[in-house]
Coordinates of C-alpha atoms in Angstrom, one line a residue:
X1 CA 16.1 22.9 119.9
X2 CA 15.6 26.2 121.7
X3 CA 13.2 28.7 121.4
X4 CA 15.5 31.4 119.5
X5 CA 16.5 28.3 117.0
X6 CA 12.6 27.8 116.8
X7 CA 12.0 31.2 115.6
X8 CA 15.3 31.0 113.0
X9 CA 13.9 28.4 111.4
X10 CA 10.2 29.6 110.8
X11 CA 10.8 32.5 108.9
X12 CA 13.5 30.2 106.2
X13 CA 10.4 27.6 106.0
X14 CA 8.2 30.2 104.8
X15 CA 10.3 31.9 102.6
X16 CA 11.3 28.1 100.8
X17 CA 7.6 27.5 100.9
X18 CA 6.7 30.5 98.9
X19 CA 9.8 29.7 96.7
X20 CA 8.0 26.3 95.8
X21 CA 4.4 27.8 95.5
X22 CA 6.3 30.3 92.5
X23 CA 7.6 27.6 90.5
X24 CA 4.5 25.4 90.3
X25 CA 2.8 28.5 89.3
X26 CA 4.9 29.3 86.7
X27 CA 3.8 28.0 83.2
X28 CA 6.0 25.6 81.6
X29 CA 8.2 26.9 78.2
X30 CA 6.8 25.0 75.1
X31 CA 8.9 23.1 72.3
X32 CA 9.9 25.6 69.5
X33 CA 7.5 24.7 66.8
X34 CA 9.1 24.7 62.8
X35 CA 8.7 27.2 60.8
X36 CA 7.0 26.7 57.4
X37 CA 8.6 29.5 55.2
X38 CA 5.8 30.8 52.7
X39 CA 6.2 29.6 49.0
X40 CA 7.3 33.1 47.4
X41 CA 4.5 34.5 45.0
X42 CA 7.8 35.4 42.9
X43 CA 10.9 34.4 41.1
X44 CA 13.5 36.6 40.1
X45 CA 16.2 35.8 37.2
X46 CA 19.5 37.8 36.6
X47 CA 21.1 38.0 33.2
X48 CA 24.2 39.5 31.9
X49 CA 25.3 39.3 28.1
X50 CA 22.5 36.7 27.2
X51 CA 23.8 34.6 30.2
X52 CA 21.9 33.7 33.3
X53 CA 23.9 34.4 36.4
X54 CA 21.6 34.5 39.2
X55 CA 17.8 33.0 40.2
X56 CA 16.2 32.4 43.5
X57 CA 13.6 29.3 41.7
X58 CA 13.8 26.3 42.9
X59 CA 13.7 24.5 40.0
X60 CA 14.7 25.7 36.8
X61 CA 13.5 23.3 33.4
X62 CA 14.5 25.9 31.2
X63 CA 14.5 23.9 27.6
X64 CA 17.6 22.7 26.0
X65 CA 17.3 22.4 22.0
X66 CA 20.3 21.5 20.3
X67 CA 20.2 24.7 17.8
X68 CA 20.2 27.9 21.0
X69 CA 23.1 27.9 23.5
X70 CA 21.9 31.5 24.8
X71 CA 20.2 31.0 27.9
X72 CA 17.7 33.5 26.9
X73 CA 16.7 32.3 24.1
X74 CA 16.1 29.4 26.2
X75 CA 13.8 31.0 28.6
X76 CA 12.5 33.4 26.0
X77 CA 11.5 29.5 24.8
X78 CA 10.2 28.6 28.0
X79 CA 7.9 31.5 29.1
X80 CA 6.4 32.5 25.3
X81 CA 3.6 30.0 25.5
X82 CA 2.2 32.4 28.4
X83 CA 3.6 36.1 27.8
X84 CA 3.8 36.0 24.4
X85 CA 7.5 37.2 22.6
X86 CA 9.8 38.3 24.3
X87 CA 12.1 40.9 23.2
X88 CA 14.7 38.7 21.2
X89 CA 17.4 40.6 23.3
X90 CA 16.9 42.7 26.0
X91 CA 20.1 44.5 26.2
X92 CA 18.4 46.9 23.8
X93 CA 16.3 48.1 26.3
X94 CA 17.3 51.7 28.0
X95 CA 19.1 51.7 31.1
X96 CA 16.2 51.9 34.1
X97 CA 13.2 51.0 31.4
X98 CA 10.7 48.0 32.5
X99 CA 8.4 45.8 30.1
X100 CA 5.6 44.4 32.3
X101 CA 3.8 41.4 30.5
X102 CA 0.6 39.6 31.5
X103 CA -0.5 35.9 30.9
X104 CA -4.3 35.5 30.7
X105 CA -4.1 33.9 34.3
X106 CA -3.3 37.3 36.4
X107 CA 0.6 36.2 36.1
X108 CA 3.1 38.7 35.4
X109 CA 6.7 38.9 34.0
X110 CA 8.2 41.8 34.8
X111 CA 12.0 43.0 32.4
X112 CA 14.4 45.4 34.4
X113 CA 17.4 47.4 32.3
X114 CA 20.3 47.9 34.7
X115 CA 23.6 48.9 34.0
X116 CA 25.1 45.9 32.2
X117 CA 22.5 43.8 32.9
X118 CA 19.0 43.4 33.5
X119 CA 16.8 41.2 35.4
X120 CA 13.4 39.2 34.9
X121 CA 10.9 38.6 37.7
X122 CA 8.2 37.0 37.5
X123 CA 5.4 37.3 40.0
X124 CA 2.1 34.6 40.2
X125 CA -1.1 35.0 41.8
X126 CA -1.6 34.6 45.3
X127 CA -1.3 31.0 46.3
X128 CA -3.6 28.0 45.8
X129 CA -6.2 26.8 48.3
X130 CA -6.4 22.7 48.4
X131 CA -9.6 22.6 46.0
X132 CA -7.4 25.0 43.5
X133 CA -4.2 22.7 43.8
X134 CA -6.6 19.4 43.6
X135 CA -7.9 20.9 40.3
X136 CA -4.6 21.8 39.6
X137 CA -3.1 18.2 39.7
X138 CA -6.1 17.1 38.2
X139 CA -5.3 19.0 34.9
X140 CA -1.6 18.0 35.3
X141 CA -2.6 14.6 35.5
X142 CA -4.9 14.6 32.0
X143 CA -2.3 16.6 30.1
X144 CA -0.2 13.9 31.2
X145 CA -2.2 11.2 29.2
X146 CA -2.7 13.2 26.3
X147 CA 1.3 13.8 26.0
X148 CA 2.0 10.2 26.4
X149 CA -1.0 9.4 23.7
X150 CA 0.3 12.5 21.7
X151 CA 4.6 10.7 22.4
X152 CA 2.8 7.0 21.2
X153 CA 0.8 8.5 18.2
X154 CA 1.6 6.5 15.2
X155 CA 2.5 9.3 12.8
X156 CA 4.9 11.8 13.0
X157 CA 4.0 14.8 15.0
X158 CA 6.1 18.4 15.3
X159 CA 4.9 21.0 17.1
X160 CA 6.5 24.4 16.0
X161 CA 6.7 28.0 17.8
X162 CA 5.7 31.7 15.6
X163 CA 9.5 31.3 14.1
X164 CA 8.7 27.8 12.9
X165 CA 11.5 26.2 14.8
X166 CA 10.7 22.9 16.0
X167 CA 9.7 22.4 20.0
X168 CA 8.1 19.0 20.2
X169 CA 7.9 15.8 18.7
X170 CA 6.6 12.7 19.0
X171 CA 8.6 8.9 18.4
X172 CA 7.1 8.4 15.6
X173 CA 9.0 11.8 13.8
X174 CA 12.5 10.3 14.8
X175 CA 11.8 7.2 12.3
X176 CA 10.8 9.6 9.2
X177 CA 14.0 10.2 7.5
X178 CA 16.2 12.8 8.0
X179 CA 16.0 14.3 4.3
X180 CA 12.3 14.1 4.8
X181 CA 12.1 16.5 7.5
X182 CA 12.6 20.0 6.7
X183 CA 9.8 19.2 3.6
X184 CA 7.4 18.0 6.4
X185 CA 8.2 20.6 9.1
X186 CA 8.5 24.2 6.3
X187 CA 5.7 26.7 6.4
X188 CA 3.6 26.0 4.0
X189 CA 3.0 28.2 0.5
X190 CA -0.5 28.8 1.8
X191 CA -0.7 28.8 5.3
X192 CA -4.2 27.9 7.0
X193 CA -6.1 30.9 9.0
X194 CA -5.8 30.7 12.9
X195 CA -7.9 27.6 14.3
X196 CA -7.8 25.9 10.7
X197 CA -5.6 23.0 9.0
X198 CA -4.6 22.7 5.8
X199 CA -3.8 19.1 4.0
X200 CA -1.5 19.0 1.3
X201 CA 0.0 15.5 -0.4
X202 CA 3.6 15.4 -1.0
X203 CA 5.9 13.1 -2.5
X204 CA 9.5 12.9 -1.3
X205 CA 12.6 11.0 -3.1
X206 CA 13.6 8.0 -1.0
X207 CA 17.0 7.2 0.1
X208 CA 19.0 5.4 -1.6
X209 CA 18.0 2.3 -3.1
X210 CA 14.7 3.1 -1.6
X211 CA 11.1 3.9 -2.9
X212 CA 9.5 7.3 -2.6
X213 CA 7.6 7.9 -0.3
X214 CA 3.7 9.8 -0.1
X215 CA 2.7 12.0 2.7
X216 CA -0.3 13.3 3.5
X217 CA 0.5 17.1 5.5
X218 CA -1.7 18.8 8.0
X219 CA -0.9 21.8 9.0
X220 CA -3.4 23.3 12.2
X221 CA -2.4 27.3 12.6
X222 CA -2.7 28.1 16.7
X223 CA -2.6 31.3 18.5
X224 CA 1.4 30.4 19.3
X225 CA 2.6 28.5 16.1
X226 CA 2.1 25.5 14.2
X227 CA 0.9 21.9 14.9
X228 CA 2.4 19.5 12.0
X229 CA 0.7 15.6 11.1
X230 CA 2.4 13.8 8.8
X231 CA 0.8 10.3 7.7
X232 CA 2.7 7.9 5.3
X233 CA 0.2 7.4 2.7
X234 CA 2.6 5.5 0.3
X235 CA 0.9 2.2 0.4
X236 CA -2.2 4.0 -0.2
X237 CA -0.8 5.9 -3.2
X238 CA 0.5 2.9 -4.4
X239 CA -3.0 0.9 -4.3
X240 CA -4.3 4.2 -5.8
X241 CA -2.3 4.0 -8.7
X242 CA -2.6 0.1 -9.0
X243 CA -6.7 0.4 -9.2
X244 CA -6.4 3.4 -12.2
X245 CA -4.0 1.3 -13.9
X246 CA -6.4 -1.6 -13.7
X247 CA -9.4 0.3 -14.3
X248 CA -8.0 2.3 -17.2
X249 CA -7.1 -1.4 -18.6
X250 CA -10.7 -2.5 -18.1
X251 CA -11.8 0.4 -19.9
X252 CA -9.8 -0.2 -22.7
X253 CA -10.9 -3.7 -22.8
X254 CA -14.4 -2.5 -22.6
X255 CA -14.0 -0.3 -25.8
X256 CA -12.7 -2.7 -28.0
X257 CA -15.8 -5.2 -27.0
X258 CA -18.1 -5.5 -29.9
X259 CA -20.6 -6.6 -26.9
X260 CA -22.4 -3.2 -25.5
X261 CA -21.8 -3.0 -21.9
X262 CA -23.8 -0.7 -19.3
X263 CA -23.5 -0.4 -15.6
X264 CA -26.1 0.8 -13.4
X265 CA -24.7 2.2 -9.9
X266 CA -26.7 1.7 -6.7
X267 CA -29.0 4.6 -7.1
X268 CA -30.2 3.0 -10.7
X269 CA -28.3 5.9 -12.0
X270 CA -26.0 4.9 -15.8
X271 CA -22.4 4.9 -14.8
X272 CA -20.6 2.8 -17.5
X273 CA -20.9 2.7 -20.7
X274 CA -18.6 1.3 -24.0
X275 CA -18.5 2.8 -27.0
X276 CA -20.2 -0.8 -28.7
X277 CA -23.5 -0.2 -26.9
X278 CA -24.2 3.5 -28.8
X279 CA -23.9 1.4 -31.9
X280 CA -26.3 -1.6 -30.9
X281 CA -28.6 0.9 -29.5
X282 CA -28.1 4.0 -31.7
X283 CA -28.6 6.4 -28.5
X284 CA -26.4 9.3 -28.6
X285 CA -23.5 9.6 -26.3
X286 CA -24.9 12.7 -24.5
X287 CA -27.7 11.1 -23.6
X288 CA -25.8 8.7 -22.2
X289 CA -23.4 10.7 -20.8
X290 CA -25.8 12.5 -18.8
X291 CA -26.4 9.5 -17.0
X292 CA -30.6 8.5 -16.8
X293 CA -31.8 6.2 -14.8
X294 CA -32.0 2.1 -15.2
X295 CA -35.9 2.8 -16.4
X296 CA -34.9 5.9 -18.6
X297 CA -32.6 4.2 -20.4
X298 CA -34.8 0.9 -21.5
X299 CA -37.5 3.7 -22.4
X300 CA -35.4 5.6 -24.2
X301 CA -34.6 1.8 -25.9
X302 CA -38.2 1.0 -26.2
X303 CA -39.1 4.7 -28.1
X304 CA -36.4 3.8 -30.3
X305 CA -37.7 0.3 -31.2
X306 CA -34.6 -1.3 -30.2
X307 CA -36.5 -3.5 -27.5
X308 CA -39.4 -5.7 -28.5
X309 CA -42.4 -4.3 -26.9
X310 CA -43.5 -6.1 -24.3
X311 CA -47.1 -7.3 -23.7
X312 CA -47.2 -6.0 -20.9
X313 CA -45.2 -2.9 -19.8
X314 CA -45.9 -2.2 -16.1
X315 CA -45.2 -6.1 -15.7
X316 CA -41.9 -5.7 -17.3
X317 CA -40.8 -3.1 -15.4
X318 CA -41.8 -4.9 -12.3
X319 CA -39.4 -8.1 -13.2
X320 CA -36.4 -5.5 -13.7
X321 CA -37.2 -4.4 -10.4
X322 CA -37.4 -8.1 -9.2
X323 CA -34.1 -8.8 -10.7
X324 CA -32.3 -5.9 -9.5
X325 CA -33.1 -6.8 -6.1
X326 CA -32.6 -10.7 -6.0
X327 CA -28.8 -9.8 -6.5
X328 CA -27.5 -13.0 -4.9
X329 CA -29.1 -15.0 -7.7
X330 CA -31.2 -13.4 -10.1
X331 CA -30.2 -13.1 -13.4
X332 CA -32.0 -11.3 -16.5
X333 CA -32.0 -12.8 -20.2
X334 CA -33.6 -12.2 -23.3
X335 CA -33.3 -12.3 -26.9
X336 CA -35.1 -9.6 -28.3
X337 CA -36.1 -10.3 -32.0
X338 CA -36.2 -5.8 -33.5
X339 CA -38.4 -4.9 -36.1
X340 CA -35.2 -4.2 -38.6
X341 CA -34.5 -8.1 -38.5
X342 CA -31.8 -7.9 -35.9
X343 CA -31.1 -10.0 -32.4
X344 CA -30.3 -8.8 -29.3
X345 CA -29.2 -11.4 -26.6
X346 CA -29.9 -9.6 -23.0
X347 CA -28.4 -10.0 -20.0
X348 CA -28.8 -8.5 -17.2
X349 CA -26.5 -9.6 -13.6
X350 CA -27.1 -7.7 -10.5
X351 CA -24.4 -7.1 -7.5
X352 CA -24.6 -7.4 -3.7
X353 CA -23.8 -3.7 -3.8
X354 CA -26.8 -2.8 -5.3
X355 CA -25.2 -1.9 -8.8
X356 CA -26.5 -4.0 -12.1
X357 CA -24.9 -4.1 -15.3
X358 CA -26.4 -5.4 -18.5
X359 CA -24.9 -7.0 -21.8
X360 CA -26.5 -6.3 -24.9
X361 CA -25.1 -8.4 -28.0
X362 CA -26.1 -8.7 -31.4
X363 CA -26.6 -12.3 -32.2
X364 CA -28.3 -11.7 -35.6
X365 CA -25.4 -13.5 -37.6
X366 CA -25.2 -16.5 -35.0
X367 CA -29.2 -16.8 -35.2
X368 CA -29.3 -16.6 -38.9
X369 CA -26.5 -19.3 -39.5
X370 CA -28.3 -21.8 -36.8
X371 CA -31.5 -21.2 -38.4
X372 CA -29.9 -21.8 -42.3
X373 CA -28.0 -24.8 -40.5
X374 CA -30.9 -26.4 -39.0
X375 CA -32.6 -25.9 -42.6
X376 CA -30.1 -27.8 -44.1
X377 CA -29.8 -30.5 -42.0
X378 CA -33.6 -30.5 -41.9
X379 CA -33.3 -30.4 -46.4
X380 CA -30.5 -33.2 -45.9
X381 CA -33.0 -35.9 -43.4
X382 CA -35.8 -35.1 -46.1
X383 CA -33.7 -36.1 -48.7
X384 CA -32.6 -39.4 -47.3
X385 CA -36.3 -40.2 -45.9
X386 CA -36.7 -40.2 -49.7
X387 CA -34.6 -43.0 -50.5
X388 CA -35.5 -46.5 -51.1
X389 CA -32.5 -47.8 -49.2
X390 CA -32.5 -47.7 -45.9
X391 CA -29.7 -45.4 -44.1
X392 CA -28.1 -45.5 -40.7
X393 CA -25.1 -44.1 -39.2
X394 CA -22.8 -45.2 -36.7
X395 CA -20.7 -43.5 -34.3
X396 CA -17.1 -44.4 -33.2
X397 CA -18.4 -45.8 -30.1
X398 CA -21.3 -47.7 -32.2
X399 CA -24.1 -45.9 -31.2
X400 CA -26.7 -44.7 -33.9
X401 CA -26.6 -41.4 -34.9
X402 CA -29.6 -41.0 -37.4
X403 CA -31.2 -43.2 -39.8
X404 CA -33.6 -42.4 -42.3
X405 CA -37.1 -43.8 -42.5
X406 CA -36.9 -46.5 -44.5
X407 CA -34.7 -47.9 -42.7
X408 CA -36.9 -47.8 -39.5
X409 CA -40.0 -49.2 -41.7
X410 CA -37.2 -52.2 -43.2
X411 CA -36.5 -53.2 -39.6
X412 CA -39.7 -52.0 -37.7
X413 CA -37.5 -49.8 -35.4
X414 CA -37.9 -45.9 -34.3
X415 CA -35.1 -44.8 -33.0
X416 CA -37.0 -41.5 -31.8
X417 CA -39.2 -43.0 -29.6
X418 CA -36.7 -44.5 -27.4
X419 CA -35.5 -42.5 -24.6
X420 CA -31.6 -44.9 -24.2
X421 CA -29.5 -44.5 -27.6
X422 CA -29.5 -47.9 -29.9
X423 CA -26.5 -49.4 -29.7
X424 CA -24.0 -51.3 -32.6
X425 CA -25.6 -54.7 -31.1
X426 CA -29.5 -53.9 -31.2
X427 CA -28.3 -52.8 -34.8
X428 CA -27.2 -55.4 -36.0
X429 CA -30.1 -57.6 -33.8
X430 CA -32.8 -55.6 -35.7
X431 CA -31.0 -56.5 -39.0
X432 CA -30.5 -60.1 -38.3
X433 CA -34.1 -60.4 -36.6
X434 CA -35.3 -59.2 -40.6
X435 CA -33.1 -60.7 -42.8
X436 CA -31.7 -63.8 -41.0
X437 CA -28.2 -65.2 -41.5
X438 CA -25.9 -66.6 -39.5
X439 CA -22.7 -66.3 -41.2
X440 CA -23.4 -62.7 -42.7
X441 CA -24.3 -60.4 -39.5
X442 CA -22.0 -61.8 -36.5
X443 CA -19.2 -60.4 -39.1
X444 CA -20.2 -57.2 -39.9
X445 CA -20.6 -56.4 -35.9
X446 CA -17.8 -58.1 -35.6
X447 CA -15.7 -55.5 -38.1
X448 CA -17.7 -52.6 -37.2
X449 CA -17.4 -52.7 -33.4
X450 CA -13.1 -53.5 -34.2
X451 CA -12.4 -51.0 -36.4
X452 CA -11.3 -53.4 -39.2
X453 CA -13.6 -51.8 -41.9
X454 CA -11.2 -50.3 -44.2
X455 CA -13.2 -50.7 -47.2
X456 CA -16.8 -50.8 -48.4
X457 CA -18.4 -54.4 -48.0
X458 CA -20.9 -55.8 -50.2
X459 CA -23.4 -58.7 -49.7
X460 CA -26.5 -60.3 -49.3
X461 CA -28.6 -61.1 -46.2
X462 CA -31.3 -63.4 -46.1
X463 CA -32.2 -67.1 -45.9
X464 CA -31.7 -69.4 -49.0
X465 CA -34.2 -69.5 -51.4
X466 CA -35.7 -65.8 -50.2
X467 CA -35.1 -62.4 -52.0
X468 CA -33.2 -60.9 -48.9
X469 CA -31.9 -57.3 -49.4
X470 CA -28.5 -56.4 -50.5
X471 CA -25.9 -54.5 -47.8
X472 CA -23.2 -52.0 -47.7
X473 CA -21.6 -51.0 -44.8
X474 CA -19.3 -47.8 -45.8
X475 CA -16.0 -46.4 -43.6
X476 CA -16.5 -43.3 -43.2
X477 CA -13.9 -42.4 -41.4
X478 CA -12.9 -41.2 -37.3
X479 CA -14.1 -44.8 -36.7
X480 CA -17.8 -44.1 -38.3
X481 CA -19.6 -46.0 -40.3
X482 CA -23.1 -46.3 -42.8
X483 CA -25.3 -49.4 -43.3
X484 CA -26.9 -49.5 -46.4
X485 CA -30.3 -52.1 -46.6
X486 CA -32.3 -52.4 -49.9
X487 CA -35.0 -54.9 -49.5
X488 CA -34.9 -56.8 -53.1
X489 CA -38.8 -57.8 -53.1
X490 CA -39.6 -54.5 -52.7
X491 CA -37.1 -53.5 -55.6
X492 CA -38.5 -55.9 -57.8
X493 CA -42.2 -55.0 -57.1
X494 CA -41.2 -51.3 -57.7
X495 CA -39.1 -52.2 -60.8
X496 CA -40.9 -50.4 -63.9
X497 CA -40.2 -52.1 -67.8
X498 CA -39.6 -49.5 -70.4
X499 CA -41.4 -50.2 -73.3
X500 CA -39.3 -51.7 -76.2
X501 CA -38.6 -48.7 -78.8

């Protein structure tokens, strides 16, 4: 290589040097990042002759009820809850007019007249930091559980807008019946003020073949319509009407009681009453009526001498008290002997609920009959303790029933100072053990005890040679029986000889 190619070549090294040197030094072009296009603060809707014929939203759940095919009454519908009502139509607006409306949360829906149309746009506040669309979600998310508790509820729910057309309801409100419906959802006669609820009972004819059915209305009035709760109360009703049937029966049965009945609730204060117990007592109805207490009443009892006076008072009220509280087992009775000659039988029952009710009954007949009963019977034993002959009864079963007392002094027996009941045997052991004979007493146990004594039987029992004492042994029918003994020495010694005339 020459010197002249020498000094070609330098200067292209240099230059292709330099050329290398401006490429490394020039930065490199970066990848093209992507572009996040800003969520629009705004939404802009289009409508012509009630129809909707343009929108830049992305998503659009206007609602679809099966009554409005207008789409603006469909998104009147959808945005009333926040900008209040809408103009029902807004081709009556002027041509070039606006209607600005503002929801509570900055948000604003904006109505534009145009020529043959006119256009809605509605413009939110500026958008959400994370915290705000955290919180956000986080009140999405609860209203979320409340609709599905609200969709699960077990009665019927409608929720109504200001024209009282239905917008909601729950699962349970598609299984009420059809016809019941319109009764359930109406405005009612007197509509509650705004924040309260009215409740109203209605009864509704069933279907047919069906039962009516009983609901029980609320009705809460809210700042954008109504909120309707329906609960079937027809079981309810029914159990209602069942108890006031049966306690309207008990009440009837409690009038015609000739037995005065009172019922004390759980504050000691009088709650039932018969017409039976003013009688027995004589206190007037308004007293009564004006319901005193379980001490005010039995005062008012004692003032009228219709209660024995106790010995001592404070005591008695003290075992009342006792009584009403041992209501598992306590139990009060009396019988009160009055002053006019009456008898009272008390009772008194308490209940585990802390009511008491007493039964007053006048027992003055029944006493006097025992008492002229158990005179005669006591007329009738003194009678036959008078007799010479010695009585005793039999029973079906052979048992003695009552003898007199000769009898026992014949045979040396007293029945009342034995505990076990003598028997046909010891009887008839007693007899033979006094006035022996073998052939005599075997037969008349035998007769007795088989129920072969169809007529009276006369004999005589005693050794030979020996007074004895003449028997009868008497039928007296139902398998009873009477022996009859009458010692003959002691007849003979009592025997008295007229004197001759």
């Amino acid at each position: 290589m020459t010197v002249s190619d020498i000094a070609r070549l330098v200067p292209i090294a240099l230059i292709l040097s330099l050329a290398v040197l401006w490429l490394l030094g020039r930065p490199r072009p970066h990848a093209p990042r992507a572009q996040v296009k800003p969520v629009r603060p705004d939404a802009a809707f289009l409508f012509r002759n009630g129809a909707l014929v343009d929108h830049d939203a992305r998503t659009l759940p206007l609602p679809v009820p099966p009554d409005e095919s207008s789409d603006w009454a469909r998104f009147r519908r959808w945005m009333g809850f926040r900008f209040g009502d809408l103009p029902p139509d807004a081709g009556d607006m002027p041509v070039g007019d606006s209607l600005c409306l503002r929801a509570e949360d900055g948000a604003t829906l904006t109505l534009t007249r145009q020529s043959d149309s006119w256009r809605a746009v509605l413009r939110d506040a500026a958008p959400m930091d994370a915290v705000a669309r955290h919180a956000a979600a986080q009140e999405r998310h609860d209203l979320l559980s409340r609709a599905v508790a609200a969709e699960r509820a077990p009665m019927p729910v409608w929720i109504m807008d200001a024209t009282g057309a239905v917008i909601w309801q729950n699962d349970s409100a598609g299984q009420v019946p059809p016809a019941h419906v319109p009764h359930l959802t109406a405005q009612p006669d007197t509509p509650p003020e705004l924040g309260d609820t009215s409740c109203t009972r209605l009864r509704l004819a069933g279907e047919a073949g069906q039962p009516d059915h009983s609901y029980e209305l609320h009705v809460t009035q809210t700042a954008h319509g109504r909120i309707h709760h329906a609960q079937d109360i027809t079981r309810l009703i029914r159990a209602e009407t069942l108890q006031r049937d049966f306690v309207q029966t008990l009440s009837k049965t409690f009038a015609d009681l000739t037995t005065g009945l009172v019922v004390f609730d759980r504050a000691m204060t009088l709650a039932v009453f018969n017409p039976a117990l003013t009688d027995l007592t004589g206190l007037p109805p308004e007293f009564l009526s004006a319901r005193p207490s379980l001490f005010g009443f039995f005062d008012a009892l004692r003032d009228r001498m219709v209660m024995p006076e106790p010995k001592n008072y404070a005591s008695w009220r003290s075992q009342i008290a006792d009584m009403v509280k041992s209501a598992t087992g306590g139990l009060y009775h009396e019988v009160w002997t009055l002053p006019s000659g009456q008898t009272y039988r008390v009772t008194g029952r308490p209940h585990p609920d802390g009511a008491v009710a007493f039964l007053i009954e006048d027992i003055s007949l029944e006493v006097s009959t025992t008492r002229r009963h158990r005179l005669q019977m006591d007329l009738r034993q003194s009678v036959i303790d008078r007799l010479e002959e010695g009585i005793a009864v039999l029973a079906q079963d052979g048992r003695l029933l009552f003898c007199n007392t000769a009898f026992g002094e014949m045979l040396g027996v007293d029945p009342d100072s034995s505990f076990a009941d003598m028997g046909l045997h010891d009887v008839i052991a007693a007899c033979a053990a006094r006035y022996p004979d073998p052939g005599l007493w075997p037969e008349v146990e035998d007769r007795i005890a088989t129920r072969r004594l169809v007529a009276t039987l006369f004999d005589r029992a005693g050794p030979p040679g020996q007074a004895g004492a003449d028997i009868r042994v008497v039928p007296l029918g139902r398998g009873q029986s009477m022996l009859c003994l009458k010692d003959r020495t002691i007849a003979e010694a009592d025997r008295v000889d007229l004197p001759a005339r």
